[in-house]
């Protein structure tokens, strides 16, 4: 028996259950629900192998059929005849105009929508639904499934499309009645119902004067629900052309602020102050808005204060603006769009700072992905202005229709499979702060997931010219080397694997591309035989070292000699015509050289520590002399190492070990230079200037 969405579209259950059979089972579920009324709702994430497109047609364009004739490409209009059982979706019993009954499961509705739990007596229209097997086929447990939130519409009671037998007629007759009903729902904190009642009041109102106060009420309710697009539209619709319009502009400004459109917010709040100069609430909101505009224009942030304000429970969404004016987005010769420098940017300088478009406060690994998916669907439904930037992103192998985000039947078309594809290909994982994530004492490895629409345009390079760091929902991008105006800015999507074939397999499986950065393109000049030998040699080193680094213990001389020999053999497998000519990193050598640094530190052989510490930096692609005793300035390595160096926290660790070694060898000046270089690199890693007291030299 076929059970997935694709196979069941166009299929009907082999036997229909009677209304009595359906009601009996449904009551059992409702009783269980009553026993645990506050159970958190789980999230139903899409099964991508069952992807099917959201309907892009209006319900009025579809053939409306009975439940007995429900096949692909049709629509149904049904009345809800039971309370909803609310789990991952809302399951209700419904009845069509001919008395046929069945179960209707509505998924992926925002909590602010009545459709997240449709009340008994409401009438809904469903576009192109399908039957889903909900359990064992022998139980004949089928239900009508609605995955895409835009595929179902709550109909007004007087909508002419409702069949006569399903009509209840208007529950209330006048605009005033509906407004009072909305006020009652508002006081009861049933905000979705309040919005519905105010909407009905607006339809029944006979003139603009009576509509204005209702728009004001609906605007305030939508602000509470986070429906900022609707709140802004209602606020502007509430204007009457007099001094009292200050409140309309004030609410419109608050809505614009919620959408992070601070320039528009500033315009509305300034108009509000012109009409009511003594409004302290407007002045306070304008001051907050001006601070965001200043950040957008200058890139000036108090990063330390932002860091100190972070808290997993109470403050991960920082009240800050995005600074992106040093960059532009346009087509890239690599993969689709890319981010390019609009001006020269020096190593260590800010490239951009971006507030997350969407990032839930969920740092538990098993819940982070589902939480972001649910937030994306909810926000796309509640604030359609997000559809443009979100649906512009690449969804991987899922095909877009090009109509995603188009308003149909009053709501944007939201395809959950496209949304999930966009999430998996464009989201970032982020700690609460990168600074804490680098500290030895940190034991919290949890990460949230979020979408930063500007940063998502960045293409990958294994040897990128930028690093990203996080402070709550703020992404900080800094240059790791000098970047010229017009140059594309790259980032690492994930930590770079040492072996060419291993890392490119990861890119193909996760993002459907093959990297052609300087390192990957250069290493493809090696023969397959040489690549295989390097892999074999690295495995031999890891076997001897047990894939661990020394932690201060005394390592036997024989083991050190063995690893040193294997490291030299591995070094010889890097062809000079490939690696020296392009100054490429030697990533397979980083681990054995780091191991030798640790082994010699344990024995306090500082000359060897300095020797292998320099080799670690060289293997990351930095221009460092390898001759023992050679004079060099580590502070210049950020700008004098070409375009194939790889910056990570391990570079900082190596510089700190070098500083210690030089100090112990009596070379205080070299030690100071290494410490300064490490401090500068730590700025790139953490996103802002910090001391390194939380880092242990091991």
XYZ file of C-alpha atoms in Angstrom:
698
model
C 0.000 0.000 0.000
C 1.447 3.382 -0.978
C 1.904 5.696 1.999
C 3.869 8.738 0.929
C 2.463 12.014 -0.284
C 3.492 11.663 -3.918
C 1.959 8.212 -4.265
C -1.277 9.040 -2.460
C -2.141 12.166 -4.455
C -5.087 11.150 -6.584
C -5.833 8.068 -4.468
C -8.875 7.428 -2.258
C -9.132 5.228 0.850
C -10.298 1.705 0.031
C -13.165 2.105 2.520
C -14.624 5.249 4.061
C -15.259 5.240 7.801
C -18.667 6.397 8.944
C -19.115 9.661 10.806
C -19.858 7.653 13.959
C -16.665 5.598 13.639
C -14.611 8.748 13.100
C -16.214 10.530 16.063
C -15.598 7.588 18.400
C -11.864 7.496 17.641
C -11.535 11.272 17.726
C -13.109 11.489 21.192
C -10.481 9.081 22.517
C -7.714 11.373 21.278
C -9.420 14.455 22.704
C -9.610 12.795 26.140
C -5.869 12.091 26.029
C -5.295 15.723 25.032
C -7.327 16.927 28.023
C -5.064 14.944 30.368
C -1.954 16.870 29.228
C -3.181 20.291 28.121
C 0.196 22.049 28.247
C 2.239 19.548 26.270
C 4.594 21.394 23.836
C 3.644 20.944 20.203
C 6.133 18.866 18.233
C 7.281 20.043 14.815
C 6.572 17.978 11.727
C 9.580 18.498 9.483
C 9.167 17.643 5.794
C 10.290 14.316 4.405
C 12.115 15.594 1.351
C 11.670 12.389 -0.638
C 7.900 13.047 -0.496
C 8.128 16.608 -1.815
C 5.238 17.979 -3.846
C 4.574 21.629 -4.768
C 2.267 24.010 -2.952
C -0.837 25.025 -4.871
C -0.409 28.311 -6.714
C -4.064 28.598 -7.741
C -6.912 30.363 -6.028
C -9.575 28.135 -4.531
C -11.970 29.846 -6.935
C -10.017 28.468 -9.902
C -10.252 24.851 -8.765
C -13.028 22.364 -9.284
C -14.719 21.871 -5.897
C -15.529 18.204 -5.294
C -17.010 16.042 -2.544
C -14.785 14.037 -0.228
C -15.798 10.919 -2.139
C -14.333 12.356 -5.356
C -11.183 13.920 -3.919
C -8.373 13.412 -6.421
C -5.299 15.381 -7.385
C -5.719 18.961 -8.567
C -9.142 19.487 -6.965
C -10.425 21.551 -4.051
C -12.782 20.873 -1.166
C -14.935 23.086 1.041
C -15.777 21.548 4.401
C -17.221 22.496 7.774
C -15.346 21.594 10.962
C -17.641 19.416 13.099
C -15.382 18.667 16.076
C -12.891 20.354 18.373
C -9.297 19.963 17.089
C -6.826 17.425 18.404
C -3.649 19.468 18.518
C -0.298 17.756 18.085
C 2.266 18.337 15.350
C -0.765 19.459 13.370
C -4.421 20.110 14.153
C -6.685 17.154 13.356
C -10.426 17.840 13.112
C -13.434 16.021 11.796
C -14.954 17.751 8.773
C -18.065 17.354 6.667
C -18.784 18.350 3.084
C -22.079 19.612 1.672
C -23.259 16.057 0.948
C -22.794 14.836 4.515
C -19.565 12.915 3.837
C -17.195 13.112 6.815
C -13.483 12.535 7.298
C -10.444 13.630 9.271
C -8.569 16.762 8.176
C -4.991 17.286 9.407
C -3.622 20.831 9.017
C 0.125 21.226 9.555
C 2.619 24.098 9.642
C 0.254 26.872 10.654
C 1.631 29.722 12.786
C 0.320 29.919 16.338
C -1.102 33.358 15.536
C -3.503 31.793 13.008
C -6.922 30.369 13.819
C -6.007 27.567 11.408
C -3.498 26.253 13.965
C -6.555 24.812 15.740
C -9.731 25.487 13.777
C -12.781 25.960 16.047
C -15.820 23.794 15.551
C -18.332 25.360 13.136
C -15.789 27.140 10.931
C -15.684 26.491 7.189
C -12.361 25.967 5.402
C -11.354 25.647 1.770
C -8.501 23.262 0.969
C -6.559 23.360 -2.282
C -5.277 20.178 -3.897
C -5.143 18.051 -0.697
C -4.359 14.352 -0.560
C -5.194 11.342 1.572
C -2.505 10.030 3.901
C -2.325 6.661 5.614
C -2.076 7.553 9.295
C -1.294 4.155 10.759
C -1.843 0.551 9.873
C -3.467 -0.037 6.496
C -5.603 -2.794 7.992
C -7.233 -0.192 10.276
C -8.166 1.892 7.244
C -6.880 4.943 9.161
C -6.677 7.586 6.440
C -6.950 11.355 6.741
C -6.820 14.357 4.464
C -3.428 15.993 4.866
C -2.533 19.653 4.303
C 1.217 20.279 4.554
C 1.604 23.676 2.877
C 0.127 26.446 5.060
C -1.078 28.374 2.017
C -3.125 25.387 0.796
C -5.911 25.990 3.320
C -8.072 29.081 3.822
C -10.473 30.014 6.596
C -13.589 31.295 4.835
C -15.742 34.154 6.026
C -19.172 32.932 7.125
C -20.809 34.943 4.332
C -18.414 33.924 1.564
C -20.550 33.059 -1.512
C -18.289 30.116 -2.338
C -19.641 28.215 0.697
C -22.328 25.692 -0.348
C -25.807 26.466 0.974
C -25.955 23.412 3.237
C -22.778 24.485 5.059
C -23.811 28.089 5.612
C -24.395 29.336 9.096
C -25.023 32.930 8.086
C -23.320 35.761 9.912
C -22.863 35.072 13.614
C -23.019 38.810 14.312
C -24.767 41.423 12.211
C -23.040 44.776 12.702
C -19.530 46.168 12.690
C -19.991 47.263 16.289
C -20.929 43.731 17.310
C -17.809 42.338 15.678
C -15.628 45.037 17.217
C -16.973 44.231 20.690
C -16.362 40.541 20.064
C -12.796 41.398 19.070
C -12.346 43.446 22.249
C -13.572 40.530 24.351
C -11.192 38.124 22.624
C -8.357 40.620 23.099
C -9.010 40.897 26.838
C -9.003 37.108 27.015
C -5.641 37.170 25.173
C -7.110 35.170 22.305
C -5.356 37.394 19.800
C -5.972 35.315 16.628
C -9.712 35.426 17.287
C -9.498 39.160 18.018
C -7.860 39.735 14.614
C -10.592 37.658 12.941
C -13.369 39.654 14.644
C -11.784 43.011 13.837
C -11.440 41.881 10.217
C -15.149 41.065 10.101
C -15.917 44.455 11.653
C -13.946 46.169 8.882
C -15.944 44.323 6.232
C -19.269 45.279 7.836
C -18.290 48.927 8.490
C -19.977 51.397 6.164
C -17.562 54.366 6.245
C -13.877 55.219 6.782
C -14.576 57.036 10.060
C -15.875 53.869 11.699
C -13.120 51.745 10.172
C -10.231 53.854 11.522
C -10.501 52.819 15.207
C -10.877 49.178 14.198
C -7.693 49.410 12.114
C -5.987 50.831 15.199
C -7.168 47.925 17.337
C -6.149 45.353 14.752
C -2.761 47.055 14.337
C -2.084 46.783 18.059
C -3.130 43.137 18.109
C -0.952 42.304 15.118
C 2.002 43.991 16.829
C 1.537 41.673 19.795
C 1.420 38.691 17.429
C 4.593 39.794 15.616
C 2.665 40.247 12.363
C 4.527 43.419 11.487
C 3.520 43.683 7.811
C -0.162 43.611 8.729
C 0.382 45.921 11.722
C 2.060 48.521 9.525
C -0.688 48.360 6.900
C -3.397 48.684 9.577
C -1.600 51.585 11.244
C -1.408 53.568 8.033
C -5.023 52.701 7.202
C -6.124 54.142 10.551
C -5.099 57.712 9.653
C -7.900 60.278 9.523
C -5.888 63.326 8.461
C -5.621 65.095 11.827
C -3.323 65.485 14.859
C -4.517 62.162 16.268
C -2.652 60.447 13.427
C 0.492 60.557 15.599
C -0.517 57.193 17.049
C -0.898 55.716 13.564
C 2.660 56.776 12.689
C 3.912 55.580 16.070
C 2.466 52.093 15.524
C 3.709 52.032 11.923
C 7.175 52.905 13.236
C 7.055 50.100 15.778
C 6.052 47.669 13.026
C 8.883 48.867 10.774
C 11.285 48.407 13.697
C 10.054 44.838 14.109
C 10.905 44.275 10.440
C 14.400 45.785 11.044
C 13.621 48.575 8.557
C 15.088 51.297 10.744
C 15.158 54.055 8.132
C 11.446 53.655 7.484
C 10.876 53.427 11.235
C 12.711 56.743 11.661
C 10.466 58.438 9.076
C 7.265 57.292 10.781
C 8.414 58.206 14.281
C 9.550 61.652 13.182
C 6.095 62.228 11.674
C 4.544 61.095 14.964
C 6.668 63.601 16.889
C 5.737 66.410 14.503
C 2.074 65.785 15.377
C 2.686 65.200 19.088
C 6.027 66.680 20.252
C 5.353 65.821 23.905
C 4.883 62.058 23.334
C 7.662 60.571 25.493
C 7.041 57.031 24.239
C 7.634 58.173 20.650
C 10.815 60.015 21.639
C 12.130 56.941 23.449
C 11.386 54.725 20.459
C 13.000 57.225 18.078
C 16.187 57.316 20.171
C 16.366 53.536 19.990
C 15.785 53.669 16.237
C 18.500 56.303 15.727
C 20.982 54.042 17.522
C 20.204 51.286 14.990
C 20.557 53.693 12.054
C 23.934 54.809 13.442
C 25.109 51.198 13.573
C 23.953 50.592 10.006
C 25.791 53.679 8.763
C 29.042 53.457 10.750
C 29.582 49.862 11.856
C 30.262 51.148 15.379
C 29.234 48.641 18.047
C 29.984 48.161 21.711
C 30.832 44.497 21.289
C 31.905 44.010 24.892
C 28.557 45.321 26.178
C 26.771 43.075 23.681
C 28.755 40.085 24.922
C 28.079 40.858 28.576
C 24.323 41.116 27.912
C 24.055 37.592 26.466
C 22.051 34.991 28.319
C 20.714 31.650 27.084
C 17.404 32.120 28.851
C 16.700 35.835 28.494
C 18.801 37.493 25.815
C 20.080 35.899 22.629
C 18.320 38.321 20.260
C 20.343 41.513 20.537
C 18.739 44.869 19.793
C 21.217 45.965 17.126
C 21.221 46.944 13.455
C 23.092 45.380 10.528
C 26.158 47.003 8.952
C 26.555 45.811 5.356
C 27.477 48.962 3.383
C 31.085 47.863 2.763
C 29.785 45.003 0.613
C 27.563 44.447 -2.405
C 25.796 41.333 -3.697
C 25.843 40.355 -7.357
C 26.413 37.367 -9.607
C 29.574 35.352 -8.996
C 31.604 33.302 -11.404
C 31.705 30.566 -8.757
C 28.160 29.684 -7.639
C 25.176 31.951 -8.279
C 25.356 35.141 -6.241
C 28.283 36.245 -4.097
C 29.330 39.047 -1.760
C 31.937 41.508 -2.997
C 33.908 44.267 -1.310
C 32.551 47.727 -2.135
C 35.820 49.291 -0.938
C 39.301 48.243 0.149
C 39.190 46.345 3.444
C 42.281 45.763 5.566
C 43.057 42.519 7.390
C 41.266 42.480 10.727
C 38.680 45.100 9.762
C 34.942 44.556 9.842
C 33.502 43.390 6.548
C 29.929 43.355 7.793
C 27.843 42.757 10.890
C 24.405 41.223 10.393
C 21.469 40.576 12.681
C 19.831 37.217 12.013
C 16.746 37.370 9.850
C 15.507 34.270 11.678
C 17.107 32.507 14.640
C 15.099 30.768 17.365
C 16.417 30.605 20.916
C 16.929 26.863 20.728
C 20.442 25.565 21.403
C 19.579 21.904 21.984
C 21.130 19.943 19.070
C 18.142 17.620 18.589
C 15.702 20.542 18.406
C 17.629 23.346 16.718
C 16.886 22.363 13.105
C 13.179 21.795 13.704
C 12.902 25.066 15.629
C 14.436 27.040 12.751
C 12.234 25.305 10.165
C 9.103 26.092 12.205
C 10.160 29.718 12.647
C 10.829 30.117 8.911
C 7.383 28.800 7.967
C 5.677 30.897 10.630
C 7.434 34.137 9.733
C 6.912 33.695 5.995
C 3.182 33.320 6.647
C 2.964 36.159 9.166
C 5.264 38.648 7.417
C 5.091 38.164 3.638
C 7.752 40.852 3.062
C 10.283 38.198 4.156
C 9.321 35.985 1.212
C 11.384 37.999 -1.264
C 14.782 37.640 0.430
C 14.133 34.122 1.770
C 12.768 32.563 -1.415
C 15.593 34.125 -3.405
C 17.910 31.606 -1.733
C 18.891 28.329 -3.347
C 16.891 25.313 -2.055
C 19.268 22.643 -3.352
C 17.678 19.877 -5.391
C 14.099 20.975 -4.660
C 12.603 22.765 -7.649
C 10.933 26.124 -7.176
C 7.912 27.203 -9.209
C 8.943 30.856 -9.088
C 5.592 31.729 -7.505
C 6.694 31.194 -3.907
C 5.683 34.235 -1.861
C 3.004 35.306 -4.361
C -0.188 36.411 -2.594
C -3.033 34.021 -3.454
C -6.342 34.023 -1.570
C -4.905 36.650 0.751
C -1.841 34.698 1.879
C 1.656 34.132 0.465
C 2.323 30.813 -1.254
C 4.603 28.948 1.170
C 6.021 25.618 0.003
C 7.365 23.773 3.044
C 9.732 21.627 0.984
C 11.309 24.697 -0.598
C 11.581 26.235 2.877
C 13.310 23.141 4.255
C 15.633 23.030 1.237
C 16.562 26.668 1.818
C 17.126 25.985 5.505
C 19.462 23.051 4.959
C 21.532 24.813 2.297
C 21.732 28.292 3.818
C 21.525 28.192 7.613
C 24.440 28.686 9.991
C 25.111 26.878 13.252
C 26.144 29.295 15.974
C 27.229 29.198 19.619
C 25.895 31.806 22.025
C 29.269 33.513 21.586
C 32.332 32.477 19.605
C 34.488 34.003 22.352
C 33.206 31.536 24.945
C 33.402 28.739 22.389
C 37.194 29.217 22.134
C 37.853 29.041 25.872
C 39.372 25.893 27.320
C 37.026 25.984 30.312
C 33.927 26.107 28.114
C 31.820 22.965 28.443
C 28.762 24.191 26.547
C 29.065 23.017 22.968
C 25.400 23.601 22.125
C 24.611 25.565 18.989
C 21.527 27.229 17.615
C 20.716 27.494 13.913
C 19.733 30.647 12.070
C 19.383 32.352 8.706
C 21.361 35.476 7.880
C 20.162 36.467 4.405
C 23.137 38.700 3.565
C 25.808 36.283 4.796
C 24.049 33.407 3.008
C 25.192 34.934 -0.290
C 28.835 34.214 0.547
C 30.470 31.435 -1.416
C 32.789 28.859 0.091
C 36.561 28.688 -0.114
C 38.843 26.337 1.782
C 41.259 29.275 2.081
C 38.776 32.142 2.618
C 39.562 35.819 3.109
C 37.099 36.227 5.983
C 36.090 34.681 9.297
C 32.715 34.758 10.985
C 31.976 34.987 14.678
C 28.742 35.159 16.656
C 27.329 37.177 19.524
C 23.811 35.893 20.083
C 21.959 36.463 16.821
C 24.626 38.828 15.474
C 27.067 37.518 12.853
C 30.383 39.394 12.679
C 32.520 39.013 9.552
C 36.164 40.200 9.567
C 38.863 40.145 6.898
C 41.688 37.667 7.441
C 43.844 39.393 4.838
C 43.707 42.582 2.807
C 40.765 42.638 0.381
C 40.589 44.939 -2.640
C 37.434 46.707 -3.788
C 35.566 44.433 -6.200
C 37.137 41.274 -4.781
C 34.765 38.464 -3.855
C 34.563 37.637 -0.163
C 34.605 33.968 0.790
C 33.973 31.983 3.949
C 34.380 28.398 5.090
C 31.040 26.601 5.130
C 32.466 24.000 7.519
C 35.919 23.278 9.006
C 38.151 22.222 6.142
C 39.182 18.572 5.900
C 42.850 17.886 5.205
C 42.319 15.609 2.201
C 41.082 16.951 -1.138
C 38.733 14.063 -1.956
C 37.259 13.869 1.563
C 36.359 17.546 1.793
C 34.957 17.763 -1.724
C 32.811 14.703 -1.098
C 31.346 16.628 1.846
C 30.654 19.700 -0.330
C 28.962 17.633 -3.020
C 26.735 15.786 -0.570
C 25.754 18.860 1.446
C 25.738 21.721 -1.076
C 25.974 20.076 -4.528
C 29.184 21.773 -5.638
C 32.845 20.996 -6.116
C 35.250 23.539 -4.647
C 37.638 25.224 -7.053
C 39.434 27.511 -4.596
C 43.192 28.093 -4.883
C 43.935 25.127 -2.620
C 41.567 22.628 -4.249
C 42.460 23.690 -7.798
C 46.159 23.486 -6.931
C 45.946 20.083 -5.266
C 44.187 18.682 -8.324
C 47.546 19.067 -10.048
C 48.778 16.181 -7.905
C 48.373 12.723 -9.361
C 45.825 10.328 -7.893
C 48.730 8.134 -6.848
C 50.344 10.973 -4.874
C 47.021 11.880 -3.227
C 46.625 8.234 -2.176
C 50.149 8.148 -0.741
C 49.516 11.276 1.336
C 46.320 9.767 2.677
C 48.165 6.542 3.577
C 50.960 8.491 5.283
C 48.498 10.584 7.317
C 46.722 7.433 8.483
C 50.093 6.035 9.623
C 50.824 9.179 11.680
C 47.352 9.173 13.254
C 47.753 5.506 14.171
C 51.013 6.115 16.021
C 49.630 9.212 17.793
C 46.234 7.659 18.502
C 44.654 10.738 16.869
C 45.421 12.775 20.001
C 47.746 15.667 20.840
C 50.112 15.589 23.828
C 48.792 17.349 26.939
C 52.074 18.028 28.752
C 53.035 14.438 29.462
C 56.538 13.164 28.694
C 56.500 11.369 25.342
C 59.155 8.645 24.837
C 62.029 9.618 22.539
C 61.370 6.640 20.320
C 57.789 7.756 19.672
C 58.934 11.306 18.903
C 61.547 9.993 16.449
C 58.931 7.799 14.760
C 56.467 10.673 14.336
C 59.234 12.987 13.144
C 60.261 10.440 10.542
C 56.684 9.940 9.374
C 56.179 13.728 9.202
C 59.293 14.088 7.005
C 58.036 11.310 4.743
C 54.678 13.029 4.481
C 56.432 16.344 3.767
C 58.285 14.710 0.853
C 54.945 13.664 -0.659
C 54.029 17.339 -1.274
C 55.377 18.171 -4.728
C 57.293 21.507 -4.822
C 55.857 22.293 -8.263
C 52.356 22.099 -6.760
C 52.752 23.483 -3.236
C 55.740 25.844 -3.378
C 54.788 27.559 -6.611
C 51.347 28.618 -5.306
C 52.357 28.777 -1.604
C 49.597 26.280 -0.829
C 48.798 25.061 2.684
C 49.872 21.529 3.495
C 46.871 20.533 5.560
C 47.889 16.897 6.082
C 51.063 18.090 7.858
C 49.265 20.253 10.433
C 48.406 17.385 12.765
C 51.873 15.734 12.931
C 53.637 19.096 13.329
C 51.198 20.130 16.058
C 51.813 16.792 17.755
C 55.588 17.381 17.649
C 55.107 20.863 19.137
C 53.232 19.307 22.054
C 55.754 16.490 22.493
C 58.726 18.863 22.612
C 56.904 21.266 24.954
C 56.452 18.411 27.381
C 60.235 17.960 27.369
C 60.840 21.749 27.414
C 62.849 21.502 24.206
C 62.042 25.087 23.219
C 64.181 25.185 20.069
C 62.178 22.259 18.677
C 58.931 23.893 19.761
C 59.907 26.991 17.774
C 60.937 24.889 14.788
C 57.718 22.923 14.546
C 55.575 25.889 15.575
C 56.819 27.740 12.494
C 56.076 24.668 10.395
C 52.497 24.587 11.680
C 52.026 28.182 10.491
C 53.644 27.369 7.139
C 51.320 24.365 6.759
C 48.334 26.690 7.267
C 49.657 28.638 4.251
C 51.359 31.561 6.018
C 54.667 32.867 4.718
C 57.041 31.852 7.523
C 60.795 31.108 7.228
C 61.653 27.533 8.157
C 65.381 28.059 8.692
C 66.225 27.822 12.380
C 67.197 31.199 13.837
C 65.785 33.176 10.878
C 64.487 36.647 11.772
C 60.882 37.400 10.813
C 57.945 39.422 12.013
C 54.836 37.314 12.771
C 52.705 40.483 12.771
C 53.231 40.764 8.998
C 52.010 37.262 8.205
C 48.376 38.401 7.836
C 49.216 40.665 4.908
C 52.280 38.984 3.365
C 51.086 35.423 2.819
C 49.269 35.603 -0.500
C 45.709 34.410 -1.071
C 45.906 30.789 0.063
C 46.340 30.957 3.835
C 43.848 29.323 6.179
C 42.971 31.113 9.431
C 41.605 29.127 12.391
C 41.802 29.175 16.202
C 44.693 26.698 15.850
C 46.804 29.434 14.262
C 46.319 31.503 17.417
C 47.327 28.539 19.560
C 50.483 28.057 17.473
C 51.459 31.708 17.803
C 51.029 31.527 21.580
C 53.245 28.436 21.776
C 55.817 30.184 19.632
C 55.695 33.206 21.925
C 56.381 30.953 24.910
C 59.227 29.161 23.117
C 60.933 32.409 22.067
C 60.616 33.794 25.596
C 62.220 30.667 27.044
C 65.010 30.903 24.445
C 65.750 34.482 25.573
C 64.249 36.051 22.452
C 61.854 38.401 24.238
C 61.228 40.604 21.207
C 60.218 37.667 19.027
C 58.001 36.438 21.843
C 56.292 39.837 22.037
C 55.734 39.910 18.276
C 54.147 36.460 18.320
C 51.864 37.494 21.190
C 50.789 40.616 19.302
C 50.149 38.571 16.161
C 48.087 36.120 18.217
C 46.108 38.968 19.771
C 45.357 40.394 16.319
C 44.310 36.963 15.035
C 42.071 36.447 18.057
C 40.178 39.574 17.005
C 39.389 37.841 13.703
C 38.355 34.602 15.413
C 36.078 36.058 18.110
C 34.806 39.061 16.135
C 36.032 41.754 18.553
C 39.093 42.666 20.600
C 39.577 40.373 23.609
C 42.368 39.314 25.896
C 43.383 35.680 25.642
C 43.260 34.802 29.335
C 40.665 32.118 28.649
C 43.020 30.286 26.306
C 45.428 27.741 27.669
C 48.686 27.353 25.766
C 48.005 23.632 25.552
